[in-house]
Amino acid sequence: MPPLRYRPEMLADIPEERTYFLKQYEDWFTVETPELKKITDHFVKELDKGLSKEGGNIPMNVTWITAFPNGCEEGRVLTIDMGGTNLRVCDVYLPAGRRDFEQTQRKYKLPEEIKTGSGEQLWDWIADCLKSFMEDKRIEPPEGEKFSLAFTFSFPVYQSDIKCGVLQRWTKNFNVTGVEGHDVVPQLEVALGKKHLPVEIVAVINDTTGTLLASHYRDPHVKVGSIFSTGCNAAYMEDCKNIPKLQEQGLAEDATVIINTEYGAFDNDRKVLPLTPFDRRIDQQSVQPGTQIYEKMVAGLYIGEMLRLVLVTLCEEGKLLQGQDITRLRRENAVDATFLSIAELDISEGLQDMRVEFEENFSLSPNMHDLKICRYLISLISKRAARLYACGIAAICKKNNALKCHVGVDGAVFNKYSGFKSRASQALREIFDWPAEELDLIALNPSEDGSGVGAALAAALATGCESKGRSSKIACLV
Ligand code: BGC
């Protein structure tokens, strides 16, 4: 019987014949240092390819945000952020000259049926949320004026300027009809118009761009903004001279622009990622098979499903939860990332929290061995996610020679899943061979407010609302 690779302590009291099968799962889900390095090197090439005229798997979308905020931005901006799970609406006030801001916000849970309905339903629902926010907070512009509205739309869009965004494809299992291939701005404008809302969309940005702007605003050492949540992605500032697909634009020699990488699409042609049979199933059962292969291996939307598929397989093979009725566990997407996080946080002797989760969510009563084995599987799945996540960040830093910098990371999984950050940092350490005594040279720092202040900063940059040289016809109302 092959010994388990790590002989984890938590499995020490379980007879070997009950754990031998875990060796196969270790082999599937363990990504050793040389593989991390190989994936990172291929990732660097693919980032470059995305900037070329021919393009590649990774879209490397040009955002038309050409500078970081300088701290002089001022004004009042409304922002809406359509993420994978919630719509967040904020009223942001940027005081000039202070790297500080005030905001009020509200979150609206995206109804499941909206994610697969029609475009019109989606935009009407968003306009309704904004209307109710403005009414509740009594937000009204002076007669005849409009508020600047920044729209964080966290999906891949092609932009010919910052005020538009043509949806390339839905991700995160959204499938709203009539939007792919269209500019989202006029569609949302129609819905806003129907409700007579006094707003004007001045910027469309990605959540990673918002995170980059917001975290760089507070800490200029931040070179990359990233989201690790339902989906996974990153943005950074690129020199335009390194972007062949912008060559014909006649940009200044020293021009820069934020690139929303959309690197969830990395390795869609499956050259280096160590796909397991479970990854293939997740891809096949997804709304858009063959797309976002990297994202499907790491992001919060998929790690719960990964665990579910593994557990169901083991139950069917009679290796786990013997003799129990797993009907509820058979439901697609029945396990979410919170389940994994609760299990890993449970250090109680009897794994009580895990037990409650199994009982409440799936009417299952695992024994102690089941719980320990499950916990080990969870650690394998989330460790792999964190280590593969590190490859994307490492690739951006390596490509840009930013070998010492800060990365602003937002997203529920990164911020709430304990151990995620340290696992990803450890992987960075291995990829770059940092000496043991050295602190993290690339530091993953939690960032917040990308969709509030980040989007507001984008609006201010787009409309020229710096305190000096205000050039926009639409005032960011102060
Ligand atoms: C989207 C990105 C987004 C990421 C995180 C991905 O599915 O394609 O645009 O930044 O999720 O929300």
mmCIF file of C-alpha atoms and ligand atoms in Angstrom, residues 59 61 81-84 152-157 167-174 205-209 226-235 260-265 292 295 299 301-302 410, ligand 1:
data_model
loop_
_atom_site.group_PDB
_atom_site.id
_atom_site.type_symbol
_atom_site.label_atom_id
_atom_site.label_comp_id
_atom_site.label_asym_id
_atom_site.label_seq_id
_atom_site.Cartn_x
_atom_site.Cartn_y
_atom_site.Cartn_z
ATOM 1 C CA PRO A 59 -8.000 38.643 -23.120
ATOM 2 C CA ASN A 61 -8.420 43.950 -21.822
ATOM 3 C CA ASP A 81 -21.010 46.964 -8.602
ATOM 4 C CA MET A 82 -22.494 43.902 -10.177
ATOM 5 C CA GLY A 83 -20.463 41.027 -8.801
ATOM 6 C CA GLY A 84 -21.148 37.317 -8.910
ATOM 7 C CA THR A 152 -18.342 48.057 -11.936
ATOM 8 C CA PHE A 153 -19.198 45.187 -14.226
ATOM 9 C CA SER A 154 -17.114 42.193 -13.240
ATOM 10 C CA PHE A 155 -17.081 40.282 -16.498
ATOM 11 C CA PRO A 156 -14.768 40.422 -19.513
ATOM 12 C CA VAL A 157 -15.598 43.405 -21.693
ATOM 13 C CA LEU A 167 -19.438 41.879 -23.095
ATOM 14 C CA GLN A 168 -17.105 39.240 -24.523
ATOM 15 C CA ARG A 169 -18.696 36.353 -22.654
ATOM 16 C CA TRP A 170 -20.491 35.662 -19.401
ATOM 17 C CA THR A 171 -18.494 33.931 -16.671
ATOM 18 C CA LYS A 172 -19.331 32.624 -13.171
ATOM 19 C CA ASN A 173 -22.242 30.594 -14.590
ATOM 20 C CA PHE A 174 -24.224 33.686 -15.607
ATOM 21 C CA ILE A 205 -14.707 49.250 -14.812
ATOM 22 C CA ASN A 206 -13.821 45.756 -13.706
ATOM 23 C CA ASP A 207 -13.694 44.849 -9.999
ATOM 24 C CA THR A 208 -9.945 44.171 -10.262
ATOM 25 C CA THR A 209 -9.374 47.648 -11.704
ATOM 26 C CA SER A 226 -6.791 41.112 -7.633
ATOM 27 C CA ILE A 227 -10.103 39.514 -6.742
ATOM 28 C CA PHE A 228 -10.410 36.112 -5.180
ATOM 29 C CA SER A 229 -14.080 35.483 -4.637
ATOM 30 C CA THR A 230 -16.816 33.820 -6.680
ATOM 31 C CA GLY A 231 -14.440 34.425 -9.597
ATOM 32 C CA CYS A 232 -10.752 35.168 -9.797
ATOM 33 C CA ASN A 233 -8.835 37.781 -11.785
ATOM 34 C CA ALA A 234 -6.198 40.550 -11.620
ATOM 35 C CA ALA A 235 -5.322 43.952 -13.118
ATOM 36 C CA ASN A 260 -7.686 43.922 -16.831
ATOM 37 C CA THR A 261 -6.056 40.586 -17.550
ATOM 38 C CA GLU A 262 -9.152 38.345 -17.306
ATOM 39 C CA TYR A 263 -6.668 35.621 -16.522
ATOM 40 C CA GLY A 264 -9.423 33.238 -15.401
ATOM 41 C CA ALA A 265 -9.225 32.158 -19.054
ATOM 42 C CA GLN A 292 -12.319 29.978 -17.753
ATOM 43 C CA GLU A 295 -10.823 30.112 -12.764
ATOM 44 C CA ALA A 299 -12.265 30.281 -7.528
ATOM 45 C CA LEU A 301 -17.707 29.363 -7.006
ATOM 46 C CA TYR A 302 -16.085 26.040 -7.841
ATOM 47 C CA ASP A 410 -10.320 41.715 -2.333
HETATM 48 C C1 BGC B 1 -14.663 37.733 -14.407
HETATM 49 C C2 BGC B 1 -13.770 38.906 -14.092
HETATM 50 C C3 BGC B 1 -13.841 39.251 -12.624
HETATM 51 C C4 BGC B 1 -13.622 38.030 -11.761
HETATM 52 C C5 BGC B 1 -13.768 38.335 -10.277
HETATM 53 C C6 BGC B 1 -14.381 36.577 -13.451
HETATM 54 O O1 BGC B 1 -15.298 35.546 -13.683
HETATM 55 O O2 BGC B 1 -14.484 37.307 -15.728
HETATM 56 O O3 BGC B 1 -14.125 40.025 -14.871
HETATM 57 O O4 BGC B 1 -12.876 40.219 -12.342
HETATM 58 O O5 BGC B 1 -14.541 37.018 -12.110
HETATM 59 O O6 BGC B 1 -15.005 38.858 -9.982
#
